[in-house]
Structures are given as structure tokens and as C-alpha cells.
Tab-separated table of C-alpha atoms in Angstrom:
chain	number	residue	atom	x	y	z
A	526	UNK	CA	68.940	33.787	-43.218
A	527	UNK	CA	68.439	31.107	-40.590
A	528	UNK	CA	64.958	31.337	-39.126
A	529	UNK	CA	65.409	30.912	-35.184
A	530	UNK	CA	62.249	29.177	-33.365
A	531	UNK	CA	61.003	32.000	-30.403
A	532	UNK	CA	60.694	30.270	-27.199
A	533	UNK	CA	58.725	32.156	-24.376
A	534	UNK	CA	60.485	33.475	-21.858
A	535	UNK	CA	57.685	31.205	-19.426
A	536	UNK	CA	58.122	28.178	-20.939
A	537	UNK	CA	61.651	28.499	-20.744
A	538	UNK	CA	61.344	29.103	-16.799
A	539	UNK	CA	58.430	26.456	-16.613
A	540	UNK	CA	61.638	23.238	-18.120
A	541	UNK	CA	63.771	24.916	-15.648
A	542	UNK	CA	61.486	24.665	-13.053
A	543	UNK	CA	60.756	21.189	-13.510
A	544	UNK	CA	64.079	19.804	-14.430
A	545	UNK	CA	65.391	21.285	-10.822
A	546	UNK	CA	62.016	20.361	-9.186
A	547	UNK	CA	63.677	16.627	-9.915
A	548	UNK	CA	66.508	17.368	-8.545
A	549	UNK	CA	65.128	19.270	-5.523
A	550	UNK	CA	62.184	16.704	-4.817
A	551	UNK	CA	64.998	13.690	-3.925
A	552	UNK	CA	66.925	16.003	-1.940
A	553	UNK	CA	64.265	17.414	-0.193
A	554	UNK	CA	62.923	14.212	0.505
A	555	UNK	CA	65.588	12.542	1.844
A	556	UNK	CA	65.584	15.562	4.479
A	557	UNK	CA	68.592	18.126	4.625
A	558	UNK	CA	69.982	17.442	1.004
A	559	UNK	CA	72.909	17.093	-0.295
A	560	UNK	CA	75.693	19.341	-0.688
A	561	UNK	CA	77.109	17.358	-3.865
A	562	UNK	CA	79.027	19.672	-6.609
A	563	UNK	CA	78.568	17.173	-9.611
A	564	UNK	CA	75.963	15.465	-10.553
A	565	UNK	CA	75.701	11.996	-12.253
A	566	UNK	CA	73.542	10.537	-14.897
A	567	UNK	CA	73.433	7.295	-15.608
A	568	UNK	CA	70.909	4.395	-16.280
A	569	UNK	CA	71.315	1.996	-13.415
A	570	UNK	CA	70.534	-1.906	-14.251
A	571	UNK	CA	69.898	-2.531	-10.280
A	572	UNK	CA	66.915	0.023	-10.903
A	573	UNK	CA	65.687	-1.785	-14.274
A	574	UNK	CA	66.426	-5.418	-12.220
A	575	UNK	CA	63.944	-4.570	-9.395
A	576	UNK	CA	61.671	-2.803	-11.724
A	577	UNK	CA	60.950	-6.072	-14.095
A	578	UNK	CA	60.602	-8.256	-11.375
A	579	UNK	CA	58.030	-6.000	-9.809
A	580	UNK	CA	56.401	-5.460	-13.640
A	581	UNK	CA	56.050	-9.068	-13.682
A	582	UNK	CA	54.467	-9.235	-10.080
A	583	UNK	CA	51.783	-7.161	-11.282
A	584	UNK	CA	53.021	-3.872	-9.791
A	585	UNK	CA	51.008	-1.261	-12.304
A	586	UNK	CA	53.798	1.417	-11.495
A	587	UNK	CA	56.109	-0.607	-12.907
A	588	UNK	CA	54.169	-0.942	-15.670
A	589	UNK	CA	54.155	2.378	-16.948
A	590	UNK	CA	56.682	2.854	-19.917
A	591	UNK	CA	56.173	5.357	-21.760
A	592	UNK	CA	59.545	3.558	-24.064
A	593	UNK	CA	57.747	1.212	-26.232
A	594	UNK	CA	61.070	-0.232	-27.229
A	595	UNK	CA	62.124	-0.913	-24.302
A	596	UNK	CA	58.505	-2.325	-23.248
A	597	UNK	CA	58.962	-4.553	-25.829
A	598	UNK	CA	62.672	-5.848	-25.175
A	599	UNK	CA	61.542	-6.590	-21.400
A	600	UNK	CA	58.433	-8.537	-22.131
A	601	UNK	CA	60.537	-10.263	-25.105
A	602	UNK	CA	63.178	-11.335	-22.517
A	603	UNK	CA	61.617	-11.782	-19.195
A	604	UNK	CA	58.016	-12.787	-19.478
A	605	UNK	CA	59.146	-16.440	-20.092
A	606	UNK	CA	60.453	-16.298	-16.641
A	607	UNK	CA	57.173	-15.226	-15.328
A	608	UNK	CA	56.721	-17.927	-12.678
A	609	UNK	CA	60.118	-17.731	-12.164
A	610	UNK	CA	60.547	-18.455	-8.247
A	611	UNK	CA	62.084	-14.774	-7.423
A	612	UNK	CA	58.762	-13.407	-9.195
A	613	UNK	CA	56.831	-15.185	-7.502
A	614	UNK	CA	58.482	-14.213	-4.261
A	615	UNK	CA	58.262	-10.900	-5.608
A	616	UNK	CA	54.254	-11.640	-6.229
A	617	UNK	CA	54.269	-12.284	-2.612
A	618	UNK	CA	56.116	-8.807	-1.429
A	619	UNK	CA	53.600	-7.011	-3.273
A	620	UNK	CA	50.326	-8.815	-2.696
A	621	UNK	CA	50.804	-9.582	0.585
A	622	UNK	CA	52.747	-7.441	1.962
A	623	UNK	CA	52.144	-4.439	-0.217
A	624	UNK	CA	55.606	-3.582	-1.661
A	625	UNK	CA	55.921	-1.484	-3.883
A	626	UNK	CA	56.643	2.305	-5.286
A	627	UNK	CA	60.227	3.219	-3.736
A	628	UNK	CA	60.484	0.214	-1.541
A	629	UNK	CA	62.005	-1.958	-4.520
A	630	UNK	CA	64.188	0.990	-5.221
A	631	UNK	CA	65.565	1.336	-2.145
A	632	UNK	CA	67.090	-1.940	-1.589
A	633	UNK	CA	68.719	-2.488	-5.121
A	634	UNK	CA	70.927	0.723	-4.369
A	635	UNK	CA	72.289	-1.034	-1.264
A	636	UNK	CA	73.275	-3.881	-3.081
A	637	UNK	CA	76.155	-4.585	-5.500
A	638	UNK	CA	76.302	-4.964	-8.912
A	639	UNK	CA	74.257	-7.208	-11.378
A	640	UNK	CA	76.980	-9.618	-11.712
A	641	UNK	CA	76.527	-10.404	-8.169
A	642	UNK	CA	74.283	-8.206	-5.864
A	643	UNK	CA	75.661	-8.796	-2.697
A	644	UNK	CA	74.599	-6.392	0.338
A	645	UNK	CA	77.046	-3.721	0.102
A	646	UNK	CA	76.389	-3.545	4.464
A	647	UNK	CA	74.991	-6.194	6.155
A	648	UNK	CA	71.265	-5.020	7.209
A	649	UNK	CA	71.458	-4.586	10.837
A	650	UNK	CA	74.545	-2.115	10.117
A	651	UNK	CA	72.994	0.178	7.362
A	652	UNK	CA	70.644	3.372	8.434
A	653	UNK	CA	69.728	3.739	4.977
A	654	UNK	CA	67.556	0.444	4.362
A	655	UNK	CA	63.376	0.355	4.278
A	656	UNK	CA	62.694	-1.381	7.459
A	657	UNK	CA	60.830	-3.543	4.978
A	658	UNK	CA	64.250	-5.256	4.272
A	659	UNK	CA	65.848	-4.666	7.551
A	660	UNK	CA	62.857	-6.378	10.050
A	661	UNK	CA	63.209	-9.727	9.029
A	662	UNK	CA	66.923	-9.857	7.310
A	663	UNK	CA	66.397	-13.901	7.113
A	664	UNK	CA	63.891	-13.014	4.252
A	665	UNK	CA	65.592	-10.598	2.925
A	666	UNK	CA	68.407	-12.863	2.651
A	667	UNK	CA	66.376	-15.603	1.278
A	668	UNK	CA	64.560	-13.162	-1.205
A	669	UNK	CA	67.799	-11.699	-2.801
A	670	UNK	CA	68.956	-15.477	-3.638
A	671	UNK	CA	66.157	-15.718	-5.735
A	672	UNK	CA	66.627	-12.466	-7.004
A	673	UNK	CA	70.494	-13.322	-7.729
A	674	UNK	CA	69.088	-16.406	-9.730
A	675	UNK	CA	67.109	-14.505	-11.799
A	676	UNK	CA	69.352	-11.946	-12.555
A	677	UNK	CA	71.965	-15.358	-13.967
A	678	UNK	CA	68.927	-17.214	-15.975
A	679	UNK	CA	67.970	-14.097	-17.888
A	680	UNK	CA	71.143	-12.849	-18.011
A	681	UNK	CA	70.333	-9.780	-17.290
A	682	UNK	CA	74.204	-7.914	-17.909
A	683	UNK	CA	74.004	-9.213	-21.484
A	684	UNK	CA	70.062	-7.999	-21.651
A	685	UNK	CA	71.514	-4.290	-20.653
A	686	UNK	CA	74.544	-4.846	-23.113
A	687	UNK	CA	72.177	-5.872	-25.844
A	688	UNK	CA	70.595	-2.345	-26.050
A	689	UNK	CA	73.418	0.347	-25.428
A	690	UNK	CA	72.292	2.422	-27.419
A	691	UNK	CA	68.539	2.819	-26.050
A	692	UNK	CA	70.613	2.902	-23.024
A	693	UNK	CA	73.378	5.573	-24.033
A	694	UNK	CA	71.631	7.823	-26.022
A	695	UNK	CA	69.193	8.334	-22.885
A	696	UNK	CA	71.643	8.895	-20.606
A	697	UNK	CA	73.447	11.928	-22.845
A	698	UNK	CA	70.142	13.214	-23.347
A	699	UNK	CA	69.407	13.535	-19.843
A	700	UNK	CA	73.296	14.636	-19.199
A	701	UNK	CA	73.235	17.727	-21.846
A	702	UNK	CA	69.657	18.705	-20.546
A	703	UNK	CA	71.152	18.561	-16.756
A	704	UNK	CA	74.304	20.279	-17.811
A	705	UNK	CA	72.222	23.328	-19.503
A	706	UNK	CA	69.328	23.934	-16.741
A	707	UNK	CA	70.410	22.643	-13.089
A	708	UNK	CA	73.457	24.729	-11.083
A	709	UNK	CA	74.678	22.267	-8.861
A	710	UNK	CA	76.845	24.861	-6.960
A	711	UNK	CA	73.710	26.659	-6.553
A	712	UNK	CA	72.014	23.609	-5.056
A	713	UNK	CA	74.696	22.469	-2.757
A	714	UNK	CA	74.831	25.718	-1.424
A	715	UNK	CA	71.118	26.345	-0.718
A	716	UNK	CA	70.954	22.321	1.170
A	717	UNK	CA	73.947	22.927	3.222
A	718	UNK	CA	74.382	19.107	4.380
A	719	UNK	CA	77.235	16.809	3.749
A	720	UNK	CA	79.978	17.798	1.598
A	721	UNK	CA	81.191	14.030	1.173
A	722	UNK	CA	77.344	13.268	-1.043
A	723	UNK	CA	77.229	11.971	-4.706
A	724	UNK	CA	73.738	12.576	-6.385
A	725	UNK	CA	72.633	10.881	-9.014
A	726	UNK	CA	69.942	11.087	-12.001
A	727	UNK	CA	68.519	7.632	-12.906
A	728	UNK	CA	66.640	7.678	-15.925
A	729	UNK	CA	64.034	4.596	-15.097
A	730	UNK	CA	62.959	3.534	-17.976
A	731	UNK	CA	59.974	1.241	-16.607
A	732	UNK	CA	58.977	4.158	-14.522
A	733	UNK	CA	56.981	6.000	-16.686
A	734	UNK	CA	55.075	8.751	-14.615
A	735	UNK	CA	56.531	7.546	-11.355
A	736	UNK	CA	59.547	9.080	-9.647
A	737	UNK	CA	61.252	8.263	-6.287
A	738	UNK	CA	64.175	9.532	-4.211
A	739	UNK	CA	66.026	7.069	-2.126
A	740	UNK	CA	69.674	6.905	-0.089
A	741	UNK	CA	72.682	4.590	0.794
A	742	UNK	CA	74.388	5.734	3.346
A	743	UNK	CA	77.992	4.008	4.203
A	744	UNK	CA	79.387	3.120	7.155
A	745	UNK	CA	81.903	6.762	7.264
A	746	UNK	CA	79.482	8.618	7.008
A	747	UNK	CA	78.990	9.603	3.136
A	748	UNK	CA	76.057	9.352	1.312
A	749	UNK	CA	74.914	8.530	-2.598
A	750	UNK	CA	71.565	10.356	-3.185
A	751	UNK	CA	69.775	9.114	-5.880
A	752	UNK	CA	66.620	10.810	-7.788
A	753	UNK	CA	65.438	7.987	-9.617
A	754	UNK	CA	62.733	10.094	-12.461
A	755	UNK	CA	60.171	8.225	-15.205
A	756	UNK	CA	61.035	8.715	-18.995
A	757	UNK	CA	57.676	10.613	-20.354
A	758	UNK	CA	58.664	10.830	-24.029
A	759	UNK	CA	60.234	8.975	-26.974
A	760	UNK	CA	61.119	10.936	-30.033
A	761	UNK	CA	60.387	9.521	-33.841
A	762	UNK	CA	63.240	6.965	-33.470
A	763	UNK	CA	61.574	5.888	-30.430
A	764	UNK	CA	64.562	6.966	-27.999
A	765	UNK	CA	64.178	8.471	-25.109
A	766	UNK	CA	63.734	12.528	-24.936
A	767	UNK	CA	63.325	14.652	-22.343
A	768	UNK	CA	62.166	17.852	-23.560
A	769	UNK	CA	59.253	19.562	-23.691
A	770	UNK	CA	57.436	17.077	-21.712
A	771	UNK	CA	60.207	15.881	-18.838
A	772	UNK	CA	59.481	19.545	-17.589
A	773	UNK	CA	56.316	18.220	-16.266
A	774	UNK	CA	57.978	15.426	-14.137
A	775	UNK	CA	58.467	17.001	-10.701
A	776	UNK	CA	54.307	17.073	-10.230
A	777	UNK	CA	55.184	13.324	-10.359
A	778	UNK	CA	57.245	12.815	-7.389
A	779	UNK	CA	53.993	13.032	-5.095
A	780	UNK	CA	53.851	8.929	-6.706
A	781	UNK	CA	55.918	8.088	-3.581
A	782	UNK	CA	53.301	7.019	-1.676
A	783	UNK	CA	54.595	8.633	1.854
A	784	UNK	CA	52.260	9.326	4.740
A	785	UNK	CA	50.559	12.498	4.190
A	786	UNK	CA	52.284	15.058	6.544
A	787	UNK	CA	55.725	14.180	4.700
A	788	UNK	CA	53.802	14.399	1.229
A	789	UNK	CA	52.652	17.944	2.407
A	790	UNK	CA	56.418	18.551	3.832
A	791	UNK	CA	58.207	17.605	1.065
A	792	UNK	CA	55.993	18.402	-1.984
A	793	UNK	CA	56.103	21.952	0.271
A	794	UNK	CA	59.388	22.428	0.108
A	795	UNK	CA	60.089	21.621	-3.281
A	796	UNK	CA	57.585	24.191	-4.820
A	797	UNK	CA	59.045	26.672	-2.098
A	798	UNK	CA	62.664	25.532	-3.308
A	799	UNK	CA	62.100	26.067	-7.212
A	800	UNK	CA	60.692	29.423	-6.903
A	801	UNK	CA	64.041	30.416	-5.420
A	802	UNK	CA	66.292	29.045	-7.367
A	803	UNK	CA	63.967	30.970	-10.020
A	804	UNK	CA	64.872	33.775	-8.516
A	805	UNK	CA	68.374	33.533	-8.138
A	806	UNK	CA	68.743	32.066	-11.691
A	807	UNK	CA	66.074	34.357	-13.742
A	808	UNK	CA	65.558	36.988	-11.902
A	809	UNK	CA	62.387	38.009	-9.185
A	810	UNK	CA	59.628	38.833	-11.890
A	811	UNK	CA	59.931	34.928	-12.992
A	812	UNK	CA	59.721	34.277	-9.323
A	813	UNK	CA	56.294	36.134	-8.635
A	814	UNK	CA	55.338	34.224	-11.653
A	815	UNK	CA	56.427	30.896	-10.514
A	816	UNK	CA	54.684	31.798	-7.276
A	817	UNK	CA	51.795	32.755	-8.766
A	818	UNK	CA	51.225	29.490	-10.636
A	819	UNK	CA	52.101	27.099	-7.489
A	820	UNK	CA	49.275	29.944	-5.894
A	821	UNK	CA	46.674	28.445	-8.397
A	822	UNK	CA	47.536	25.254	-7.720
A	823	UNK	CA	46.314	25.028	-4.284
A	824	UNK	CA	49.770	25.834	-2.305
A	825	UNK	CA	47.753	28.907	-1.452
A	826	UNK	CA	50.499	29.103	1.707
A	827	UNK	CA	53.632	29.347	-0.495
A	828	UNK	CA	54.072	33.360	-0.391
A	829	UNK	CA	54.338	33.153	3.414
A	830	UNK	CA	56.835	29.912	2.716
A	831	UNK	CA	58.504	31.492	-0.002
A	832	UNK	CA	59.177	34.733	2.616
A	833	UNK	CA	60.516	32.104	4.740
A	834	UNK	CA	63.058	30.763	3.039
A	835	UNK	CA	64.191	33.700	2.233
A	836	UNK	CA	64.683	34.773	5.445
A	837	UNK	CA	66.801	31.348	5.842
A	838	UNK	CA	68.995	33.034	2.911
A	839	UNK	CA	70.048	35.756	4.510
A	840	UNK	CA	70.702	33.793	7.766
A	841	UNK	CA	73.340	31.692	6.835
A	842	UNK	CA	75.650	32.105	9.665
A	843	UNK	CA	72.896	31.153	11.791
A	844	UNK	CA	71.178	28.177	9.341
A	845	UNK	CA	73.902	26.629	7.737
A	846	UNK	CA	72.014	24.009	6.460
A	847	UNK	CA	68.442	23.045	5.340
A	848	UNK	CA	68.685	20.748	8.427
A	849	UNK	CA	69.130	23.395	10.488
A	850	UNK	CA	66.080	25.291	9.606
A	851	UNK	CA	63.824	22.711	9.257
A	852	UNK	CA	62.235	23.378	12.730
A	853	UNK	CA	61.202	26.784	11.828
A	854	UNK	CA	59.681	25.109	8.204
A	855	UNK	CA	57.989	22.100	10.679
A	856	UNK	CA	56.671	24.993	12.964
A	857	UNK	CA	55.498	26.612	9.860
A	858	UNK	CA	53.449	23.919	7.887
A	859	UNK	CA	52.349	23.131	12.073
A	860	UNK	CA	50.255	26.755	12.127
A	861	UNK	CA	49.431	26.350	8.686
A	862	UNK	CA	47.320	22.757	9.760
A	863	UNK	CA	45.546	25.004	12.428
A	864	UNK	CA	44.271	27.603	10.026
């Protein structure tokens, strides 16, 4: 007989919690969610474009791998190029003008491509863009020339090409683990929001720890929300895995850097979020439990949150969307601050 490995009914609930919390922490974020029904996975070389050029400016969160294979390929490749003119323009953004975290993110997924990286809207037309990209579009301009030039003199589609299957064998990881443990109906349901969004899982393989949620939004309307999570964890083959240890990555979206009341709002909401979706997935007992452990950790006012939201559950018809409830959550966390 086959022996079967027992796995704890809280450390089951504790890689479900933190596989949504991913998930939740870029929707919540990025304010009102996302009422996507499928979800995409996929490595993105925009992300790993911005994220060696910022490695090789001296950004440390880019220089968190925890892929040593992939650590290795990108110093192998690119640190030649390290006074490459787009680096040091890159040097520049960061020392000077303190660029970093999701800012880099942000603008690669409103451009094009590797092959060409155009601006998929001109800056003045997007409502999307950092205003660290949009307030002086000249630069910007200027900047993504370099980083165009770059992208040709390292070659940077063959560098991705070169290592499919680092590349691939991530990405299915990720997929089956997303498949098994996050309901997307579930989640486009509790949001509300736009029915036209796309959300997608980038694996960022430079990120390490770090984990952002940024937005395009088009021109019509429609939106591509993108939760943009480190890679903790290699197995023996040194490839990519997600499992025990990518459990743990939601505490990591607080590496955003955002002002502090929208750290507290949306680090908030996505511990409030996870214990239902707890609930509605494994029942209320895991709930209390997950409660009880976000409790401990100092989000002493998640009960009264948690009661909250709940309340927004059963008033549907009157909430139809996270958007439209976010008043009574602002008014919350607002009496909460006075305590």
C-alpha cells in the first residue's frame, strides 16, 4: 500500500490563504478590483527588461533572486553592458530621483513588446501611467530610446528564448498551483468592478521577496490588472517552485512602498478579504482561525472589519461593487485612527 503524506488541515488553509492574498493584494490595490473570470500566468520579458536595468542601477529590490540560475544568466549577459547609456539613465531615475519598487513596473506594462516597446497610448492620454512618466513625457521619451537600445544590443528576445525552459516550467508551476487554490468566479464576484478586466500573474523572477500590483488602462475603457509576485523558492533542479514557501508571499506586498494610509487601506483589506474567501471556500471554523492569526498579528481591528464585509455580502443590491462600499471601509479605518 501507497503511504499518503498527511497535510494539516491549517497548513492547507494557510497556501490558500496566501496564494489568494496575491491575487487579492493587486486587486485591492488598484482600488475596486477586477471582475476578470480567467486568470493568466505568464512570465512577462517587459517585467524582467525593467527589472535588469534597475538591478544594474543598483536598485537592491531588484536584486533579490531567490533563482540562482537565473541570477547567474542575467549577470552573464547584461553586466557587460553596465555603463550602458540606458543604465546609466536608469542610475539617474533611481539616485536622483528615487525610482524604484513598482514605478519601473508600471511603465513597461504600458509599453509594447520587447521587439519594439513603443507606448501603447501616448502619455498625456493614458490614466494608468505613474506621474513619474507622465510629468515630463520629453524624458520619458528620451529615456525609453535608451531603453529600446538596450533591449537591441543585448538582445534581450533571444536572452528570454535562450532559457524557455527556466521560463516555462515556472509559468506551469505557477498555472497548476493557481488552477488548484484561487476561484476566480469567486473573486470577480466579491470585487464587483469591470467585467471587460484581464488579470494577470507575473512570476518576476528578479523580484525575490518583492511584489507589486500595477494597471493599464485603454482608451475604451478596459483594463489589464497585473499582480506582478517574487519567486521565493527553487527546487533541487534549481527551477522555480512555489510551494510550501510562495504561501508566505502576500506578507510581501506591503514592499510597495505606498504612503502609509493606503499601506494601512490596502494591506486592510486584503487580510479582511482572505478571511472571507476562507470562509466561503473552507468553511467558518477556518475563518475564526484565519482571523485569529491576522488578530496576533497586530490587525487587532479585523473582527469589526471582517463583520463589515460581511455585511457588504449580504447587501449586494445595494453595494454592487467593492467601489461602492469603499466609503463605509474609508469611514471605518477613519474611526479606527481616532481610537
Amino acid at each position: 500500500m501507497t503511504k499518503q503524506r498527511l497535510v494539516s488541515p491549517g497548513r492547507v488553509r494557510r497556501t490558500r490563504a496566501g496564494i489568494v492574498g496575491v491575487v487579492l493584494a493587486a486587486q485591492a490595490a488598484l482600488f475596486g478590483g477586477a471582475a476578470a473570470q480567467e486568470i493568466t500566468v505568464q512570465v512577462d520579458p517587459r517585467i524582467e527588461l525593467f527589472g535588469v536595468l534597475f538591478r544594474l542601477a543598483g536598485r537592491s529590490e531588484y536584486d533579490m533572486t531567490r533563482v540562482p540560475a537565473w541570477s547567474q544568466a542575467v549577470d552573464e549577459r547584461m553586466r557587460p553592458y553596465a555603463s550602458h547609456p540606458a543604465v546609466r539613465a536608469t542610475q539617474s531615475l533611481a539616485r536622483q530621483h528615487r525610482v524604484g519598487f513598482f514605478v519601473p513596473m508600471n511603465l513597461a506594462v504600458h509599453l509594447g513588446p520587447v521587439s519594439d516597446l513603443a507606448m501603447r497610448l501616448p502619455a498625456d492620454r493614458t490614466t494608468s501611467l505613474h506621474a513619474t512618466w507622465t510629468t515630463f513625457p520629453d524624458s520619458t521619451a528620451g529615456y525609453l530610446e535608451l531603453v529600446r537600445a538596450f533591449a537591441r544590443d543585448v538582445d534581450f528576445t533571444a536572452f528570454m528564448a535562450d532559457h524557455a525552459e527556466l521560463i516555462d516550467t515556472t509559468e506551469a508551476r505557477l498555472r497548476r498551483l493557481i488552477a488548484s487554490h484561487v476561484d476566480a468566479a469567486w473573486l470577480a464576484e466579491f470585487w464587483g468592478g469591470s467585467p471587460g478586466a484581464r488579470f494577470v500573474i507575473v512570476p518576476g523572477l528578479l523580484n525575490g521577496r518583492a511584489s507589486y500590483g500595477v494597471e493599464f488602462s485603454a482608451l475604451d475603457g478596459t483594463r489589464e490588472i497585473y499582480a506582478i509576485t517574487g519567486v521565493n523558492d527553487v527546487d533541487a533542479a534549481g527551477l522555480p517552485r512555489f510551494l510550501p514557501a510562495f504561501a508566505r508571499v502576500a506578507e510581501k506586498m506591503r514592499a510597495q512602498a505606498y504612503g502609509t494610509w493606503q499601506s494601512m487601506l490596502y494591506e486592510t483589506l486584503v487580510r479582511a478579504a482572505v478571511v472571507r474567501y476562507v470562509a466561503a471556500h473552507d468553511g467558518e471554523a477556518d475563518a475564526a482561525a484565519e482571523l485569529r492569526e491576522q488578530v496576533e498579528s497586530g490587525f487587532v481591528w479585523l473582527p469589526e472589519l471582517d463583520a463589515l464585509l460581511q455585511r457588504y455580502e449580504r447587501e449586494r443590491a445595494r453595494y454592487p461593487s467593492m467601489r461602492a462600499f469603499m466609503p463605509e471601509i474609508v469611514a471605518f479605518l477613519r474611526a479606527q485612527s481616532r481610537e
